[in-house]
mmCIF file of C-alpha atoms in Angstrom:
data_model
loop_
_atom_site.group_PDB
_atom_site.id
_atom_site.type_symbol
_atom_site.label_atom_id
_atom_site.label_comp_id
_atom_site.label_asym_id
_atom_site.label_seq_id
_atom_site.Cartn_x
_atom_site.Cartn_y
_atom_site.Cartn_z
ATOM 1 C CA UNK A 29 18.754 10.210 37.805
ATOM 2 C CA UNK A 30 22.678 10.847 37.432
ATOM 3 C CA UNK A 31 24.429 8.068 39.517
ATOM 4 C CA UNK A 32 28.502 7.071 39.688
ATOM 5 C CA UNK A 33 28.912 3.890 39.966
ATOM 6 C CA UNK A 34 32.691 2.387 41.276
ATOM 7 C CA UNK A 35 34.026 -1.086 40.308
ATOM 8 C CA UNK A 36 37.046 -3.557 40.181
ATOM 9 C CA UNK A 37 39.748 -3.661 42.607
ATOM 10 C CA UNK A 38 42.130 -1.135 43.441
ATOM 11 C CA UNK A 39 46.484 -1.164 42.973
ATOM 12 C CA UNK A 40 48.632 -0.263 45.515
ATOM 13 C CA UNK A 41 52.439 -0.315 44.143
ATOM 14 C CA UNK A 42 54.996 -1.821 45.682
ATOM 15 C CA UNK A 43 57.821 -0.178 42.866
ATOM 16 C CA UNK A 44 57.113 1.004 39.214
ATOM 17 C CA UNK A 45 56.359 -2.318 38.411
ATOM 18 C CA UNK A 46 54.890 -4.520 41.197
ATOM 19 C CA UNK A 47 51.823 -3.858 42.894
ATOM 20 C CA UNK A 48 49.582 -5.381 46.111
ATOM 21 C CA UNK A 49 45.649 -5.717 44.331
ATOM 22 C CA UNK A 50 43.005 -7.638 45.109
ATOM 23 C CA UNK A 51 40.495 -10.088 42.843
ATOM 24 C CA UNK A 52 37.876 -8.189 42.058
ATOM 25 C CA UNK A 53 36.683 -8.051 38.755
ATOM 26 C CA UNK A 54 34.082 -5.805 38.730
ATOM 27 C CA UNK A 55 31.477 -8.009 37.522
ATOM 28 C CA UNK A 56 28.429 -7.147 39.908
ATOM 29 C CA UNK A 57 29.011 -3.143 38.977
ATOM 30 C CA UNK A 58 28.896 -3.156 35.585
ATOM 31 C CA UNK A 59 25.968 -5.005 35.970
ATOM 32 C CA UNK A 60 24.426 -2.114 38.047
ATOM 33 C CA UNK A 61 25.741 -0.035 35.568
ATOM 34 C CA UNK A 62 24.015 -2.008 32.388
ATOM 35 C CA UNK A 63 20.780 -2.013 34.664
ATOM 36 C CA UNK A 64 20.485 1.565 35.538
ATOM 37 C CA UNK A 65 21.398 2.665 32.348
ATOM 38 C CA UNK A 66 18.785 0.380 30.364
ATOM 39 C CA UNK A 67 15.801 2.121 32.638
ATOM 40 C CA UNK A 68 17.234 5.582 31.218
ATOM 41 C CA UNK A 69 19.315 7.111 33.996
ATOM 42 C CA UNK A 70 22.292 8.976 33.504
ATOM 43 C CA UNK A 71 25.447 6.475 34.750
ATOM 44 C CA UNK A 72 29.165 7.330 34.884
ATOM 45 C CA UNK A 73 30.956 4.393 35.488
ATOM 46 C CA UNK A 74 34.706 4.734 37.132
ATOM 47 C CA UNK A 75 36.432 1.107 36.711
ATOM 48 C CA UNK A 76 39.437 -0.527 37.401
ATOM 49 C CA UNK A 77 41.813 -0.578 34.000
ATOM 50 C CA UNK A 78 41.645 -4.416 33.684
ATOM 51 C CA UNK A 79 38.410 -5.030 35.356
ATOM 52 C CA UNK A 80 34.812 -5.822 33.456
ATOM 53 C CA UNK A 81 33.324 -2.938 32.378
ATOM 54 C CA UNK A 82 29.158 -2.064 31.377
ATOM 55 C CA UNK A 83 28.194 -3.662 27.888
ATOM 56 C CA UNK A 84 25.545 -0.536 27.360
ATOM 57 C CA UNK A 85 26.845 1.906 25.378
ATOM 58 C CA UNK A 86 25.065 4.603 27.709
ATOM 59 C CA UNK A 87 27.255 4.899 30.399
ATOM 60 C CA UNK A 88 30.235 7.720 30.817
ATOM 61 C CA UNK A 89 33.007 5.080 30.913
ATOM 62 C CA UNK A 90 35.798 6.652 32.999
ATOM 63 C CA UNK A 91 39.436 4.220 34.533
ATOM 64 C CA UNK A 92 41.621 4.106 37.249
ATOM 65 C CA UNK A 93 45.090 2.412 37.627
ATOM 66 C CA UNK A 94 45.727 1.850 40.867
ATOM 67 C CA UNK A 95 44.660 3.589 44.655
ATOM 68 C CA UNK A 96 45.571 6.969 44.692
ATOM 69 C CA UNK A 97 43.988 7.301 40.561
ATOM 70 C CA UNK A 98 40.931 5.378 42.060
ATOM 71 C CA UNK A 99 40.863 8.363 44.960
ATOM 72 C CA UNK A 100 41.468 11.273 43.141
ATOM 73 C CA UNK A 101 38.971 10.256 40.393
ATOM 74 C CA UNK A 102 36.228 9.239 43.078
ATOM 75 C CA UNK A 103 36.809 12.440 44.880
ATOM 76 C CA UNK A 104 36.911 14.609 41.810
ATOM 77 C CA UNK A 105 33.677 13.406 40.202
ATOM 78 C CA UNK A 106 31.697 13.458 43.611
ATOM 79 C CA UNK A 107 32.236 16.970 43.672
ATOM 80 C CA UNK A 108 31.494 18.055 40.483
ATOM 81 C CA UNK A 109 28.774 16.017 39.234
ATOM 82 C CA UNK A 110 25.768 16.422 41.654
ATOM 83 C CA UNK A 111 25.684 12.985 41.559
ATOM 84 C CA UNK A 112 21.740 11.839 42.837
ATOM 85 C CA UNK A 113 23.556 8.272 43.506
ATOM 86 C CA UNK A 114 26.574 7.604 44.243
ATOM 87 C CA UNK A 115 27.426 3.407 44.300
ATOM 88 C CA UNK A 116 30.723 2.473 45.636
ATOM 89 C CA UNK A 117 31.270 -0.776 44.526
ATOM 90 C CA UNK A 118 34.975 -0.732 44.090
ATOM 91 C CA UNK A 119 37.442 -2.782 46.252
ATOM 92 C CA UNK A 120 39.226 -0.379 47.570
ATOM 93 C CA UNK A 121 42.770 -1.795 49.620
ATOM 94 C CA UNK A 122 42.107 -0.841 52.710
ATOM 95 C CA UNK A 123 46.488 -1.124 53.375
ATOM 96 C CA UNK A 124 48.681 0.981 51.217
ATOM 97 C CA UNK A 125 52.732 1.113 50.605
ATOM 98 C CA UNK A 126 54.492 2.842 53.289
ATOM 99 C CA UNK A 127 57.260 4.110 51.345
ATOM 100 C CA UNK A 128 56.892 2.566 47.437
ATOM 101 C CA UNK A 129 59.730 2.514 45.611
ATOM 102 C CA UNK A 130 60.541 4.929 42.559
ATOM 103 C CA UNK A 131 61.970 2.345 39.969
ATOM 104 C CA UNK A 132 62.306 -1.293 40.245
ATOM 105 C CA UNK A 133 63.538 -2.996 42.821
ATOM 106 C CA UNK A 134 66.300 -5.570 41.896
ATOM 107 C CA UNK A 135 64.975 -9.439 41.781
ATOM 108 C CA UNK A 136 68.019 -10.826 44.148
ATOM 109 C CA UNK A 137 66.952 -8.269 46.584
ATOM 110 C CA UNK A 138 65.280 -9.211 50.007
ATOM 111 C CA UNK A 139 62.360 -6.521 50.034
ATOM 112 C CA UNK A 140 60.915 -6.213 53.134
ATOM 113 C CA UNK A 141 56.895 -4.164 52.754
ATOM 114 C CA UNK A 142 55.494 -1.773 55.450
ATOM 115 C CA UNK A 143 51.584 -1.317 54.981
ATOM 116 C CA UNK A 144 49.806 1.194 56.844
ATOM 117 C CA UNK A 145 46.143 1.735 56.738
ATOM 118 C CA UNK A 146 44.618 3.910 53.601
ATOM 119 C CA UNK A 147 42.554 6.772 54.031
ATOM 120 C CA UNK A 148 39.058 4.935 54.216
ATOM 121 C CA UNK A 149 37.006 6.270 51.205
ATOM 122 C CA UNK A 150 33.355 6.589 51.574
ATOM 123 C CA UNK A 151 33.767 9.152 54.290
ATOM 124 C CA UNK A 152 35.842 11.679 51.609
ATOM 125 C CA UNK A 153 33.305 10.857 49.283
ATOM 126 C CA UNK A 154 30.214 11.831 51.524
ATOM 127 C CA UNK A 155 32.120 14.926 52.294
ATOM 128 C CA UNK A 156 32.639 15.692 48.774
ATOM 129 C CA UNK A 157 28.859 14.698 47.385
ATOM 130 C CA UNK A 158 27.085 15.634 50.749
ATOM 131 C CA UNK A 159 23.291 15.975 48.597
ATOM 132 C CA UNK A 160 24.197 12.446 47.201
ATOM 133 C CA UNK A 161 22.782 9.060 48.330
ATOM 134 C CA UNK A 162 25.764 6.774 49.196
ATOM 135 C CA UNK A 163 25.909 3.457 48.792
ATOM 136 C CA UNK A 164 28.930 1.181 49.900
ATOM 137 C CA UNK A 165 29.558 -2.159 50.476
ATOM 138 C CA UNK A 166 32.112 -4.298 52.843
ATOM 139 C CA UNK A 167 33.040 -7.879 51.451
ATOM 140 C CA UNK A 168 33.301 -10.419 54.573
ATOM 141 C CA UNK A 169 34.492 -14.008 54.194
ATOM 142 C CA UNK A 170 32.666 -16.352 56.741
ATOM 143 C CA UNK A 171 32.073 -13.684 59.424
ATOM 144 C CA UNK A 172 31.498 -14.341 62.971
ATOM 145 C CA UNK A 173 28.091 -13.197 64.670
ATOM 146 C CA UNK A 174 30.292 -10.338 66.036
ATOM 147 C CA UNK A 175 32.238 -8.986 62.562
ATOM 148 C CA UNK A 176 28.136 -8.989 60.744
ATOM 149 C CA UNK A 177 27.291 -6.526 64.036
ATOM 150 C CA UNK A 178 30.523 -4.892 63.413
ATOM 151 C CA UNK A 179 29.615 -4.002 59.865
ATOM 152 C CA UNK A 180 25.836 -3.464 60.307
ATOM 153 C CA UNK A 181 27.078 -0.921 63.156
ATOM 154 C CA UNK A 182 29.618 0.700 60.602
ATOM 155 C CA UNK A 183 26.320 1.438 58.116
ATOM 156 C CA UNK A 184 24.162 3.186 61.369
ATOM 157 C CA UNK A 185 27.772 4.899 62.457
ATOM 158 C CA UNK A 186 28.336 6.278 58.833
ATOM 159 C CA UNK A 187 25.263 7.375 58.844
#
């Protein structure tokens, strides 16, 4: 089988050199990756720049620096692959930058950050790969009864 596989966490940047991120490190996707690609399938693996990446020497090793890389890459290779799997394992920000700056901003500066929600992913990829089985995943910390329903909903919803 030929199956993408998406890990570490995604950048969002503040100014050329700061950035909002999160802590993933990618560990439980490369593992996917090491394990698909020891039982002979055909893995390209998209990874955040300083994540972990797959120790098998198999896998199509392809990076990402921040959000909109991590899009355009996702979207790009879901369309031209015929992918039979696609595994979205990434953490994607689910807030970008309103209006990032273009250079740095100056350290005695008050800086004040506008987030608005990011285009939510998996739906862009299903559209793009519509033949490809999609798998996603949603990370909760110490959910209430009501945010698991929430997110088992979101699976039957998203079809």
């Amino acid at each position: 089988m030929k199956i993408l596989i998406t890990g570490g966490g995604t950048r969002v940047p503040i100014d050329s050199v700061r950035y909002i991120g999160n802590m993933s490190t990618g560990r439980f996707p490369s593992q996917l990756s090491d394990a698909f690609s020891e039982k002979g399938h055909k893995v390209t693996y998209l990874g955040a720049r300083d994540s972990i990446f797959p120790k098998s020497n198999r896998s199509y090793l392809l990076q990402y620096r921040d959000y909109n890389e991590y899009l355009e890459k996702v979207i790009e290779l879901s369309e031209n692959n015929n992918f039979d799997i696609i595994i979205s394992a990434a953490a994607v920000s689910d807030y970008i930058v309103e209006n990032p700056v273009s250079g740095k901003i100056q350290s005695e500066n008050e800086v004040v950050i506008k987030l608005v929600r990011a285009k939510k992913v998996l739906p862009l990829i299903k559209d793009a790969a519509p033949n490809s089985l999609l798998v996603g995943f949603k990370l909760l910390v110490s959910p209430t009864e009501e945010e698991k329903v929430s997110a088992i909903n979101k699976v039957f919803d998203n079809g």
